[in-house]
């Protein structure tokens, strides 16, 4: 999609991550995507992000729209022109903004669904609950900033986890055309993450026993980002029939 660069502020971004059996995860991916592995596991999760001052880059004043958003993300690889690329496939986006839901796939890359968000933030404590209007997606997360990174994480350290997600800035989402995926790249002026210790985590997507049989998915870690200036840049679409 040919849209101007969009800028704004990431007021708060939580990356809640799961480690998943790669064969199970592969069944949820359309061509040409395949799971990107970390120590033998596929990595997927939910991005719970609040944006503010979102506007076209050429706007001279720091004014713009704000919204709460949730994106289900799967770390993927694919081949194009003989080279392996990496990023994320986003099977679903939900937003508090009816404008975003209407514009998704039309004026802005990727389809979006309208949802209700309930958010509580107190100093280092965070609680985010999302329920989609169509009843197909729900998420509840609560946690606190903590310096102790989970010992059983496949990443081994906050620094390695942070670097992995920083490299996955290119995302592809379903469009209104079958087998065509809209591309969107996130560019942050700085990249800073904190460990978020999770007290409660529920996801209708990852807790679906039909999609993810018992033992195939485990929660891994969560990262927090705050007050990050950023830009969104549209990238060329992928059509699976044209990828070689």
Coordinates of C-alpha atoms in Angstrom, one line a residue:
X1 CA 0.0 0.0 0.0
X2 CA 1.3 3.4 -0.9
X3 CA 0.8 5.5 2.2
X4 CA 2.9 8.2 3.8
X5 CA 5.1 7.4 6.7
X6 CA 3.2 7.6 10.0
X7 CA 4.9 8.9 13.2
X8 CA 3.9 8.9 16.8
X9 CA 4.8 7.8 20.3
X10 CA 4.7 4.3 21.7
X11 CA 3.3 5.3 25.1
X12 CA 3.4 1.7 26.3
X13 CA 4.2 -1.6 24.6
X14 CA 4.1 -5.0 26.1
X15 CA 5.4 -8.0 24.2
X16 CA 4.0 -11.1 25.8
X17 CA 5.8 -14.2 24.3
X18 CA 5.3 -17.9 24.1
X19 CA 7.6 -20.7 23.1
X20 CA 5.8 -23.2 20.8
X21 CA 6.4 -26.6 19.1
X22 CA 7.5 -25.5 15.6
X23 CA 5.4 -28.2 13.8
X24 CA 2.3 -27.1 15.6
X25 CA 3.0 -23.4 14.9
X26 CA 3.7 -24.1 11.2
X27 CA 0.2 -25.4 10.8
X28 CA -1.1 -21.8 11.5
X29 CA 1.1 -20.1 8.9
X30 CA 0.2 -19.4 5.3
X31 CA 2.8 -19.7 2.6
X32 CA 5.4 -18.4 2.2
X33 CA 6.0 -18.1 5.9
X34 CA 7.7 -20.6 8.2
X35 CA 8.5 -20.4 11.9
X36 CA 11.7 -18.6 12.9
X37 CA 13.3 -20.8 15.7
X38 CA 15.1 -19.9 18.9
X39 CA 16.8 -22.9 20.5
X40 CA 14.4 -25.2 18.7
X41 CA 11.2 -23.4 19.5
X42 CA 8.9 -21.2 17.5
X43 CA 8.3 -17.8 19.1
X44 CA 4.8 -16.1 19.0
X45 CA 2.9 -13.8 21.3
X46 CA 0.8 -10.7 21.7
X47 CA 1.8 -7.1 21.4
X48 CA -0.3 -4.8 23.6
X49 CA 0.5 -1.3 22.5
X50 CA -0.9 2.1 23.3
X51 CA -0.1 4.7 20.7
X52 CA -0.4 8.5 20.9
X53 CA 0.2 11.5 18.7
X54 CA -0.1 9.3 15.6
X55 CA -0.1 11.4 12.5
X56 CA 1.5 11.6 9.0
X57 CA 5.2 12.4 9.3
X58 CA 4.9 15.7 7.4
X59 CA 2.6 17.2 10.1
X60 CA 4.6 20.0 11.7
X61 CA 3.0 19.8 15.2
X62 CA 3.0 16.9 17.7
X63 CA -0.8 16.4 17.4
X64 CA -2.5 13.2 16.4
X65 CA -4.7 10.2 17.3
X66 CA -4.3 7.7 20.2
X67 CA -5.5 4.1 20.5
X68 CA -5.0 0.9 22.4
X69 CA -4.1 -2.0 20.2
X70 CA -3.4 -5.8 20.3
X71 CA -1.5 -7.7 17.6
X72 CA -1.0 -11.5 17.6
X73 CA 2.5 -12.0 16.2
X74 CA 4.4 -15.0 15.0
X75 CA 8.2 -14.8 14.3
X76 CA 8.7 -16.1 10.8
X77 CA 11.1 -16.5 7.9
X78 CA 10.5 -16.6 4.2
X79 CA 12.5 -16.6 1.0
X80 CA 12.4 -14.0 -1.7
X81 CA 14.7 -13.6 -4.6
X82 CA 16.9 -16.4 -3.2
X83 CA 17.4 -14.7 0.2
X84 CA 16.0 -15.6 3.6
X85 CA 14.1 -12.7 5.2
X86 CA 12.8 -12.6 8.8
X87 CA 10.1 -10.6 10.6
X88 CA 6.6 -11.4 12.0
X89 CA 3.3 -12.6 10.6
X90 CA 0.3 -11.0 12.2
X91 CA -2.8 -13.2 11.9
X92 CA -4.9 -10.7 13.9
X93 CA -5.0 -7.1 15.0
X94 CA -7.5 -5.6 17.4
X95 CA -7.9 -1.9 18.2
X96 CA -9.9 0.5 20.4
X97 CA -10.2 2.9 17.4
X98 CA -13.2 2.5 15.1
X99 CA -11.3 4.6 12.6
X100 CA -8.4 2.2 12.6
X101 CA -10.7 -0.8 12.3
X102 CA -12.4 0.9 9.3
X103 CA -9.2 1.9 7.6
X104 CA -7.4 -1.4 8.1
X105 CA -6.8 -3.1 4.8
X106 CA -8.2 0.0 3.0
X107 CA -6.2 3.1 3.9
X108 CA -3.7 1.4 6.3
X109 CA -1.9 -2.0 5.9
X110 CA -3.5 -5.0 7.5
X111 CA -7.0 -5.8 8.6
X112 CA -8.1 -4.7 12.1
X113 CA -11.0 -5.6 14.4
X114 CA -12.6 -3.3 16.9
X115 CA -12.3 -4.3 20.6
X116 CA -12.8 -3.0 24.1
X117 CA -9.7 -2.5 26.3
X118 CA -9.6 -2.1 30.1
X119 CA -6.2 -0.8 31.3
X120 CA -4.8 -0.1 34.7
X121 CA -1.3 1.3 35.3
X122 CA 0.2 2.2 38.6
X123 CA 3.9 3.1 38.6
X124 CA 5.5 -0.3 37.7
X125 CA 2.3 -2.4 37.7
X126 CA 0.3 -3.0 34.5
X127 CA -3.0 -4.7 33.7
X128 CA -4.4 -4.9 30.2
X129 CA -7.6 -6.7 29.2
X130 CA -8.9 -6.9 25.7
X131 CA -12.2 -8.3 24.3
X132 CA -13.0 -8.1 20.6
X133 CA -16.5 -7.1 19.5
X134 CA -16.8 -10.2 17.3
X135 CA -16.0 -12.5 20.3
X136 CA -13.1 -14.2 18.5
X137 CA -10.2 -12.8 20.6
X138 CA -9.6 -12.0 24.3
X139 CA -6.5 -11.3 26.3
X140 CA -5.8 -10.5 29.9
X141 CA -2.3 -9.7 31.2
X142 CA -1.1 -8.3 34.5
X143 CA 2.5 -7.9 35.6
X144 CA 5.1 -5.7 37.2
X145 CA 8.5 -4.4 36.2
X146 CA 11.2 -6.7 37.6
X147 CA 15.0 -6.9 37.0
X148 CA 14.9 -10.8 37.2
X149 CA 14.6 -12.3 33.8
X150 CA 12.9 -15.7 33.7
X151 CA 15.6 -18.4 34.1
X152 CA 13.7 -20.9 31.8
X153 CA 13.3 -18.4 28.9
X154 CA 14.6 -19.7 25.6
X155 CA 16.4 -16.4 25.1
X156 CA 18.6 -16.7 28.2
X157 CA 18.7 -13.0 28.9
X158 CA 16.7 -9.8 28.5
X159 CA 19.4 -8.4 26.2
X160 CA 19.1 -11.4 23.8
X161 CA 15.3 -11.3 23.9
X162 CA 15.3 -7.5 23.2
X163 CA 17.7 -7.9 20.3
X164 CA 15.5 -10.7 18.8
X165 CA 12.4 -8.5 18.8
X166 CA 14.2 -5.4 17.6
X167 CA 15.3 -7.4 14.5
X168 CA 11.6 -8.4 13.9
X169 CA 10.5 -5.0 13.0
X170 CA 9.0 -6.0 9.6
X171 CA 5.4 -7.4 9.9
X172 CA 3.0 -8.9 7.3
X173 CA -0.7 -9.1 7.8
X174 CA -3.7 -10.5 5.9
X175 CA -5.3 -8.1 3.5
X176 CA -8.7 -8.0 1.8
X177 CA -7.2 -9.9 -1.1
X178 CA -6.7 -13.7 -0.5
X179 CA -3.0 -14.8 -0.3
X180 CA -1.8 -11.2 -0.4
X181 CA -0.1 -9.8 2.8
X182 CA 0.4 -6.2 3.5
X183 CA 3.8 -5.1 4.8
X184 CA 4.5 -2.6 7.6
X185 CA 7.8 -1.7 9.2
X186 CA 8.3 -0.2 12.7
X187 CA 11.2 2.2 13.0
X188 CA 12.0 3.3 16.6
X189 CA 14.3 6.3 17.3
X190 CA 15.6 4.3 20.2
X191 CA 15.1 0.8 21.5
X192 CA 14.8 0.3 25.2
X193 CA 13.1 -2.7 27.0
X194 CA 12.4 -3.7 30.5
X195 CA 11.5 -7.2 31.9
X196 CA 7.9 -7.5 32.9
X197 CA 7.2 -10.3 35.5
X198 CA 3.8 -11.7 34.7
X199 CA 1.4 -12.4 37.5
X200 CA -1.5 -13.5 35.2
X201 CA -1.7 -14.3 31.5
X202 CA -4.8 -15.5 29.5
X203 CA -5.1 -15.7 25.8
X204 CA -8.0 -17.2 23.9
X205 CA -5.7 -17.8 20.9
X206 CA -2.9 -19.6 22.7
X207 CA -5.1 -21.4 25.1
X208 CA -7.2 -23.0 22.4
X209 CA -6.5 -26.7 23.0
X210 CA -7.7 -27.6 19.4
X211 CA -5.1 -25.3 17.9
X212 CA -2.4 -25.9 20.5
X213 CA -2.5 -29.4 22.0
X214 CA -1.4 -29.8 25.6
X215 CA 2.4 -29.5 26.0
X216 CA 2.9 -27.6 22.7
X217 CA 2.8 -24.1 24.1
X218 CA 4.4 -22.5 27.2
X219 CA 4.6 -18.9 28.3
X220 CA 8.2 -17.6 28.0
X221 CA 8.7 -14.0 28.9
X222 CA 7.3 -10.5 28.6
X223 CA 9.1 -7.2 27.7
X224 CA 7.9 -3.6 28.3
X225 CA 8.7 -0.5 26.3
X226 CA 7.7 3.0 27.3
X227 CA 7.7 6.5 25.7
X228 CA 9.4 5.5 22.4
X229 CA 9.2 7.9 19.4
X230 CA 8.6 5.8 16.3
X231 CA 7.4 5.7 12.6
X232 CA 5.5 3.2 10.6
X233 CA 6.5 2.6 7.0
X234 CA 4.5 0.6 4.5
X235 CA 6.5 -2.1 2.7
X236 CA 5.7 -3.9 -0.6
X237 CA 3.0 -6.6 -0.3
X238 CA 3.8 -10.3 -0.5
X239 CA 1.7 -12.5 -2.7
X240 CA 2.6 -16.2 -2.0
X241 CA 2.2 -17.0 -5.7
X242 CA 5.0 -14.5 -6.6
X243 CA 7.5 -15.5 -3.9
X244 CA 10.4 -17.7 -5.1

